[in-house]
Short mmCIF file of C-alpha atoms and ligand atoms in Angstrom, two decimals:
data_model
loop_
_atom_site.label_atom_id
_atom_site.label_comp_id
_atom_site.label_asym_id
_atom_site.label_seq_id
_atom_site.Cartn_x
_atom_site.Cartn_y
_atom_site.Cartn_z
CA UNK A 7 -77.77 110.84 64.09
CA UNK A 8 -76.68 112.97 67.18
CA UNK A 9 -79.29 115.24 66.57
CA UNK A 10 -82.27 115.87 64.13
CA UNK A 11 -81.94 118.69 62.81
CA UNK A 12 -82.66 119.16 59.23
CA UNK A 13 -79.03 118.42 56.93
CA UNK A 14 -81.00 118.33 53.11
CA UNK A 15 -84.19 120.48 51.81
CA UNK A 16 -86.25 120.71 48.89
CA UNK A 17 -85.54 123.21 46.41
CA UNK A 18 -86.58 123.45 42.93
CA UNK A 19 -87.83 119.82 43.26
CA UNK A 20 -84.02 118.95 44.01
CA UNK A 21 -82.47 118.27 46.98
CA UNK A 22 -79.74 120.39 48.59
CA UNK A 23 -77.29 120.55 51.54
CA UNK A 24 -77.70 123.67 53.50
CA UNK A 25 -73.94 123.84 52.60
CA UNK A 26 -75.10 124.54 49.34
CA UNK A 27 -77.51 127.69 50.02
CA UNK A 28 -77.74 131.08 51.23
CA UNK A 29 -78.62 131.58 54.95
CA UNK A 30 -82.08 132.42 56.45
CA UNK A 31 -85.55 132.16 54.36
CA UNK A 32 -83.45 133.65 51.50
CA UNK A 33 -82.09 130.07 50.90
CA UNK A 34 -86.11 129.52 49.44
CA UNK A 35 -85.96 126.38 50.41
CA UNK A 36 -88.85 123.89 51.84
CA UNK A 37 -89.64 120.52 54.38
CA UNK A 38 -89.19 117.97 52.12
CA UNK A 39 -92.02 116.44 54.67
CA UNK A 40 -94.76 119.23 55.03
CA UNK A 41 -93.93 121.58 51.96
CA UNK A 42 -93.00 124.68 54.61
CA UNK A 43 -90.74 127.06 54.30
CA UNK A 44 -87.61 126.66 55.84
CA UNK A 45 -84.97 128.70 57.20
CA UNK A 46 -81.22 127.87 56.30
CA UNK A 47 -79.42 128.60 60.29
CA UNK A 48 -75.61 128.45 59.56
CA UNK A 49 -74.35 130.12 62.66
CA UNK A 50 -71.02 130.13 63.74
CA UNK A 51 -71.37 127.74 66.61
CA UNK A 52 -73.50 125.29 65.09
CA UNK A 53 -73.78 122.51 62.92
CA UNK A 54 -75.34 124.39 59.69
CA UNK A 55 -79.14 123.03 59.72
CA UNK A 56 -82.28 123.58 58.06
CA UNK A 57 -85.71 125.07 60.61
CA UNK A 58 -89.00 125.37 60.18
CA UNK A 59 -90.24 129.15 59.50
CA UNK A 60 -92.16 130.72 62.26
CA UNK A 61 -93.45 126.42 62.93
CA UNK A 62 -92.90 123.45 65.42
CA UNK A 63 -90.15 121.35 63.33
CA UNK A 64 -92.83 118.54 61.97
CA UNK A 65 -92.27 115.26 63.28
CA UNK A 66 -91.32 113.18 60.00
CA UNK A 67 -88.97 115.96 58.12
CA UNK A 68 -85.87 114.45 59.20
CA UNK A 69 -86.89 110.76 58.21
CA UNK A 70 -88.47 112.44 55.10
CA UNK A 71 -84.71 114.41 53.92
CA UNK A 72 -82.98 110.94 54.50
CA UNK A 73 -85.47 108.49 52.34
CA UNK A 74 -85.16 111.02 49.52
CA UNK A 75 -81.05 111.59 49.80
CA UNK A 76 -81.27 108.05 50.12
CA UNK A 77 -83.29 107.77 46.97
CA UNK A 78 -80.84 110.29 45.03
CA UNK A 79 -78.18 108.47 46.11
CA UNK A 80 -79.49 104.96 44.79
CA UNK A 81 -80.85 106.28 41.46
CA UNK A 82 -77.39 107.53 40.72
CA UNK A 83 -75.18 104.71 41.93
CA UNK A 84 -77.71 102.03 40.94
CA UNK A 85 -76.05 99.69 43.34
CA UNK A 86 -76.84 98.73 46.79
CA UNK A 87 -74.67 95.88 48.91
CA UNK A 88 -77.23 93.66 50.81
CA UNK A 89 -76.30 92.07 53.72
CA UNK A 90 -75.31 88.26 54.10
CA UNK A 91 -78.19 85.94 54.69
CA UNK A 92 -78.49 83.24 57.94
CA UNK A 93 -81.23 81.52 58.90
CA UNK A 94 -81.31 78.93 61.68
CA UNK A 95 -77.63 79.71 62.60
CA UNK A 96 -76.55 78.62 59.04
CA UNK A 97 -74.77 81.02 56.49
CA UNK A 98 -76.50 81.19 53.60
CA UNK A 99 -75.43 83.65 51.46
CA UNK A 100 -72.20 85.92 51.43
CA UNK A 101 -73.01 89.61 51.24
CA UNK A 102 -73.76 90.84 47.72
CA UNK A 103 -73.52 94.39 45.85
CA UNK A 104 -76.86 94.48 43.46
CA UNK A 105 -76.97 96.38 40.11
CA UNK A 106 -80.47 97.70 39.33
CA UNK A 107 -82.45 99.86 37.13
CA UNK A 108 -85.07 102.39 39.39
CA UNK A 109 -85.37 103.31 42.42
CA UNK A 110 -89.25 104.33 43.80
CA UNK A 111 -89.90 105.89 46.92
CA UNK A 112 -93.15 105.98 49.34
CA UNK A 113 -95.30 104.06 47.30
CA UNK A 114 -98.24 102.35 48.82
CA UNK A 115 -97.87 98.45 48.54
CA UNK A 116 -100.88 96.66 49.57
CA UNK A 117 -101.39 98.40 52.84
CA UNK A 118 -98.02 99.24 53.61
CA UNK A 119 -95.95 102.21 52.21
CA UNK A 120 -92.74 101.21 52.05
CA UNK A 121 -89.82 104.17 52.66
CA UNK A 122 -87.77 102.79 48.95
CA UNK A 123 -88.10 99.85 47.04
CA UNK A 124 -85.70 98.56 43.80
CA UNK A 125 -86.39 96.26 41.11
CA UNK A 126 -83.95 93.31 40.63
CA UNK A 127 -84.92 91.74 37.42
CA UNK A 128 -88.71 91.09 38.34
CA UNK A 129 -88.02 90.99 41.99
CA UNK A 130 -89.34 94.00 44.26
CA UNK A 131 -87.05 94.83 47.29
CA UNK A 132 -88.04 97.23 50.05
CA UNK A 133 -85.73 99.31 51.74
CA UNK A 134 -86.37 100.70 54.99
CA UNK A 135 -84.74 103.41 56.26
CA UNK A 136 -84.92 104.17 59.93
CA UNK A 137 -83.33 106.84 62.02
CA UNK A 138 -85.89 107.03 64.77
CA UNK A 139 -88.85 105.06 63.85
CA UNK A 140 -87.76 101.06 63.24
CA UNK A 141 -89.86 98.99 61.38
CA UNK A 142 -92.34 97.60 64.24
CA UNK A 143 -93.64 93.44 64.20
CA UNK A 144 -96.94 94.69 62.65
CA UNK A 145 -95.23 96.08 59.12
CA UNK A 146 -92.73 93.11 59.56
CA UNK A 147 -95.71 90.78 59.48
CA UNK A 148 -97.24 92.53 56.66
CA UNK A 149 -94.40 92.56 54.83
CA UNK A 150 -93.68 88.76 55.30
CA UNK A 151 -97.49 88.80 54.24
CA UNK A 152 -97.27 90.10 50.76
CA UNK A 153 -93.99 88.42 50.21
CA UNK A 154 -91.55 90.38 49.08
CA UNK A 155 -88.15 91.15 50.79
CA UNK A 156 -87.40 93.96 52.82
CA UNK A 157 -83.96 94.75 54.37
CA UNK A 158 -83.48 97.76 56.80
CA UNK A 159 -80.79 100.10 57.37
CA UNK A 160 -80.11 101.97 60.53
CA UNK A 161 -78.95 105.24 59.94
CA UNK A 162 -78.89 105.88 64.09
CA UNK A 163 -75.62 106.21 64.46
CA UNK A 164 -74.67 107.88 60.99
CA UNK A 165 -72.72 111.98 61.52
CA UNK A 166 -74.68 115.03 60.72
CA UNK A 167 -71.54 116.71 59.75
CA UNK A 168 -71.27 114.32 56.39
CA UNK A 169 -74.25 112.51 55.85
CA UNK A 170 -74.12 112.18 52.34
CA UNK A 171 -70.73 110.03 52.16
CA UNK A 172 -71.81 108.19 55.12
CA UNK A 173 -75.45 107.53 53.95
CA UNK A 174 -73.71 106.66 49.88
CA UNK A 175 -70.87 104.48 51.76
CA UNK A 176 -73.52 102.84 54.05
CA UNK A 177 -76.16 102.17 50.80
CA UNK A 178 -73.73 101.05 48.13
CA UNK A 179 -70.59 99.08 49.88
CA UNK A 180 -70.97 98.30 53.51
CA UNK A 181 -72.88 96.11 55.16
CA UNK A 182 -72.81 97.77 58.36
CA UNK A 183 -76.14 98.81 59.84
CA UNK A 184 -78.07 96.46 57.63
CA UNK A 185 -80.84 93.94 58.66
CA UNK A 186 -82.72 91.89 56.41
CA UNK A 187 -86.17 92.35 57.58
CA UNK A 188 -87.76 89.36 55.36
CA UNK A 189 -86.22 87.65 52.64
CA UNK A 190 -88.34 85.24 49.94
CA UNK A 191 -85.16 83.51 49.64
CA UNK A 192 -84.53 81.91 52.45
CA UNK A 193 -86.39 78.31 51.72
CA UNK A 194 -85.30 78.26 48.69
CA UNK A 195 -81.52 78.57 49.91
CA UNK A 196 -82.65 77.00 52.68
CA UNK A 197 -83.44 73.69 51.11
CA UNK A 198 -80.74 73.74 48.62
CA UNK A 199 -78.06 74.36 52.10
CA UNK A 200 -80.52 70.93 53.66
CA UNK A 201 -79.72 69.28 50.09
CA UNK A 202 -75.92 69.90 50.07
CA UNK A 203 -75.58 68.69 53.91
CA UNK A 204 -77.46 65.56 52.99
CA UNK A 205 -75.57 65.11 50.16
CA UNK A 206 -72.49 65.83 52.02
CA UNK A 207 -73.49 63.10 54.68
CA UNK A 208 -74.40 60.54 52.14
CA UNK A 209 -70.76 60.83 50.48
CA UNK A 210 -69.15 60.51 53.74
CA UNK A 211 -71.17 57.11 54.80
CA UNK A 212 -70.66 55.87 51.62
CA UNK A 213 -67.04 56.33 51.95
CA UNK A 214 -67.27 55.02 55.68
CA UNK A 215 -69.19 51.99 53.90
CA UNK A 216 -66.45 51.42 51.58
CA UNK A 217 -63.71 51.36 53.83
CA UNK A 218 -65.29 49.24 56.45
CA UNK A 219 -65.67 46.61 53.08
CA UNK A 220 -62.35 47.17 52.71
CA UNK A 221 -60.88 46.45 55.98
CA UNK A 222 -63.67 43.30 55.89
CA UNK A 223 -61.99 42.15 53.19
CA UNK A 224 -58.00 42.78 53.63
CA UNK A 225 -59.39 40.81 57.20
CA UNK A 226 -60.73 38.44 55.16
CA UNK A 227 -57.39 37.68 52.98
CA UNK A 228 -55.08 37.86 55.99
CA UNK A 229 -57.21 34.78 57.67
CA UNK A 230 -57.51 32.72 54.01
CA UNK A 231 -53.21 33.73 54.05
CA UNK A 232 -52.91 32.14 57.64
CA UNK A 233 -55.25 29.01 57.08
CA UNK A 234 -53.04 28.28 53.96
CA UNK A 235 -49.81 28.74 55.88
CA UNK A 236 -50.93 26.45 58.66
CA UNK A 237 -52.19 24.20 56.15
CA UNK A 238 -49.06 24.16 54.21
CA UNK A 239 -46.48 23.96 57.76
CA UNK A 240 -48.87 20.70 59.01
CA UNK A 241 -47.05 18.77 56.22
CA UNK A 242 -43.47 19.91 57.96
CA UNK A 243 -43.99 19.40 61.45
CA UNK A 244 -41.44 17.18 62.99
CA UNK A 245 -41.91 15.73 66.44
CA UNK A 246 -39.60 16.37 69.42
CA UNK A 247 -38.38 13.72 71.63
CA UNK A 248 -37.36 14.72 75.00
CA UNK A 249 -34.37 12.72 76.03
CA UNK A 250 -32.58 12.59 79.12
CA UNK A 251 -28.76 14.04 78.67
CA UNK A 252 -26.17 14.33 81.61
CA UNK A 253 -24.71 17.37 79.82
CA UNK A 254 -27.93 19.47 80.12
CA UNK A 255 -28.60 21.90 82.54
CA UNK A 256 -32.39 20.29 83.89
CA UNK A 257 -30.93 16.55 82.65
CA UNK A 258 -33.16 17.00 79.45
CA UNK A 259 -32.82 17.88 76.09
CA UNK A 260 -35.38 18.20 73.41
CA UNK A 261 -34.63 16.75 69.80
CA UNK A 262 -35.59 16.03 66.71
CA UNK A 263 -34.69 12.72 64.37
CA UNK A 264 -33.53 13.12 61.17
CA UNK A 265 -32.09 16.29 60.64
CA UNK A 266 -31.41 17.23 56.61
CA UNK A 267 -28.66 19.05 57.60
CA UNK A 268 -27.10 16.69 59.59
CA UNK A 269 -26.36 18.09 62.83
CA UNK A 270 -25.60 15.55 65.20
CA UNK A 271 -25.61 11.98 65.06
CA UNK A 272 -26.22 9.35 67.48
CA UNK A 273 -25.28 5.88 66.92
CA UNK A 274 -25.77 6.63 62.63
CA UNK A 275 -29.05 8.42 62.97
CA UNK A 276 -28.74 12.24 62.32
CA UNK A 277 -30.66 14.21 64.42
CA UNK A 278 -30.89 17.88 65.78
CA UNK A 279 -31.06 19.58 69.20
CA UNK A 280 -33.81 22.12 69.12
CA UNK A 281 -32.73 25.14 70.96
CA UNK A 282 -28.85 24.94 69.92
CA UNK A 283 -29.72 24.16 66.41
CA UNK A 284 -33.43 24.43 65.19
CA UNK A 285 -33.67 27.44 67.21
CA UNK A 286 -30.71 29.24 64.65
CA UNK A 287 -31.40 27.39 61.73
CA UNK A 288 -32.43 28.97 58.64
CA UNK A 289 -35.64 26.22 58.21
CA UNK A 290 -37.05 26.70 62.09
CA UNK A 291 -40.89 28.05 61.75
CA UNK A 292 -41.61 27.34 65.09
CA UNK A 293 -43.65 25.17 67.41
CA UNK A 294 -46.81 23.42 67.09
CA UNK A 295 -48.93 22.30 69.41
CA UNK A 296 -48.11 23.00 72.86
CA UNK A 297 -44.74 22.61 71.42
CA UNK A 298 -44.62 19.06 70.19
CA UNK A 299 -43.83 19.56 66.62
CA UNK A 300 -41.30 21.91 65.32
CA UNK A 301 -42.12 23.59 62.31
CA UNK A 302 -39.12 22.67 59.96
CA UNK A 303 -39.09 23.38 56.23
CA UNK A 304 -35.66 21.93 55.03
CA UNK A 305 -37.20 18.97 53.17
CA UNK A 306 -39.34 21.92 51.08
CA UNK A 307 -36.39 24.53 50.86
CA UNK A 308 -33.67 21.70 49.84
CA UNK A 309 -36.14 20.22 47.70
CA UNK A 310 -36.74 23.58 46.46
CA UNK A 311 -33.14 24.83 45.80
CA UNK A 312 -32.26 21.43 44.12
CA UNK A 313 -34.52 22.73 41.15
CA UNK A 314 -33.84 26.24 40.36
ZN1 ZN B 417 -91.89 119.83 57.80
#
């Protein structure tokens, strides 16, 4: 609010917009503060405004017009949006619009008199509206003290020219320029945010938990699936015999006796050199121990294709 000049007076226990009236004391209009007379100035330089008669302007009219237009306002629309609500950095609540009945202005509460307060269901909430004079730590702490919530809305910064859209726009659907000053419901949401995190962090150990057993286990079955593949190869290993050759490249070649599939045969007894045969036959599994066995599973596999 630019200025504070008077935008809304009392007449005929209503309020009007000096828009709305004839100029000077004709408009027969008075402080909705201090019950004077006031005089309607709508000059053609000016912002139309309402002044004191022959009198100081009083020092709450302004603040005064504003709680009642704000009053008006809420009795007809019966709705107010209320700001979202943190606490401790967390987001409690989304901002909500709130239907209510009644709307009751500067009534003494304990020792506090707040500017509005609303009804929702059995709930009181105040509603503090400040162009100059903010709600101070004193009626904060008083406030907290009788429990009830309070939110406050800054009307600083609203135009002169249009107060009443800006003031019905800022009440009923913005959330601009609105502080909660207390609010009851903060443990309660509070603990129920605490609940839903712990929740939250239970699920997701649990699920760790499972997974690890998982992995435990799937560990667990690859070993047992190894043992019982070692277990099974021990009854194939065949043992190599390093023999001297003149044909080989380091005078050496490494064998094994008895071949199934009767690779080579010295002097009647089959046998099988490892890396030209074993090493591309279908039955090679490897080496065992520091490469004295071959793995070879021909006896199973033959044995095995002679019954199906
Ligand atoms: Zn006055």
């Amino acid at each position: 609010m630019g200025s504070l000049k008077i935008p809304y007076a009392q007449k005929d226990e209503k309020l009007v917009s000096v828009n709305e009236v004839e100029s000077g004391l004709s408009c027969g209009c008075t402080c909705p503060a201090c019950a004077a007379p006031l005089v309607a100035r709508k000059g053609k330089q000016k912002v139309h405004h309402f002044a004191h008669h022959n009198a100081p302007e009083c020092k709450y009219a302004l603040e005064t017009t504003l709680h009642l237009l704000a009053k008006e306002i809420l009795a007809t629309e019966k709705q107010i949006k209320l700001p979202a609500i943190r606490y401790k950095g967390v987001y409690l609540r989304p901002p909500q619009v709130i239907r209510f009945q009644d709307v009751y202005v500067e009534r003494k509460l304990h020792d506090i008199i707040p500017d509005l307060y609303i009804m929702i269901k059995d709930k009181m909430l105040l509603i503090e509206i400040a162009v100059t004079h903010f709600v101070d730590d004193l009626k904060k702490l008083k406030i907290e003290e009788i429990g009830v919530s309070a939110v406050e809305i800054d009307l600083s910064e609203v135009s002169r020219d249009s107060v009443f859209e800006e003031l019905k726009t800022t009440l009923t659907s913005s959330t601009l320029y609105k502080y909660w000053i207390h609010n009851t419901r903060i443990p309660e949401l509070y603990e129920k945010h605490l609940k839903k995190e712990e929740a939250k962090q239970k699920a997701y150990d649990e699920e760790i938990n499972r997974l690890n057993k998982v992995a435990v286990a799937e560990r667990r079955k690859e070993r047992e699936q190894k043992r019982q593949r070692e277990k099974f190869y021990k009854d194939y290993y065949k043992k190599i015999t390093v023999r001297k050759s003149e044909r080989a490249f380091y005078g050496k070649v490494s064998t094994v006796d008895n071949c199934l599939l009767d690779k080579r045969d010295f002097h009647g007894v089959s046998y099988a050199n490892v890396h030209a045969d074993c090493f591309h036959c279908e039955h090679f599994r490897g080496f065992k121990k520091e490469k004295e066995f071959i793995v070879c599973l021909a006896p199973y596999n033959l044995e095995k294709t002679r019954h199906s």
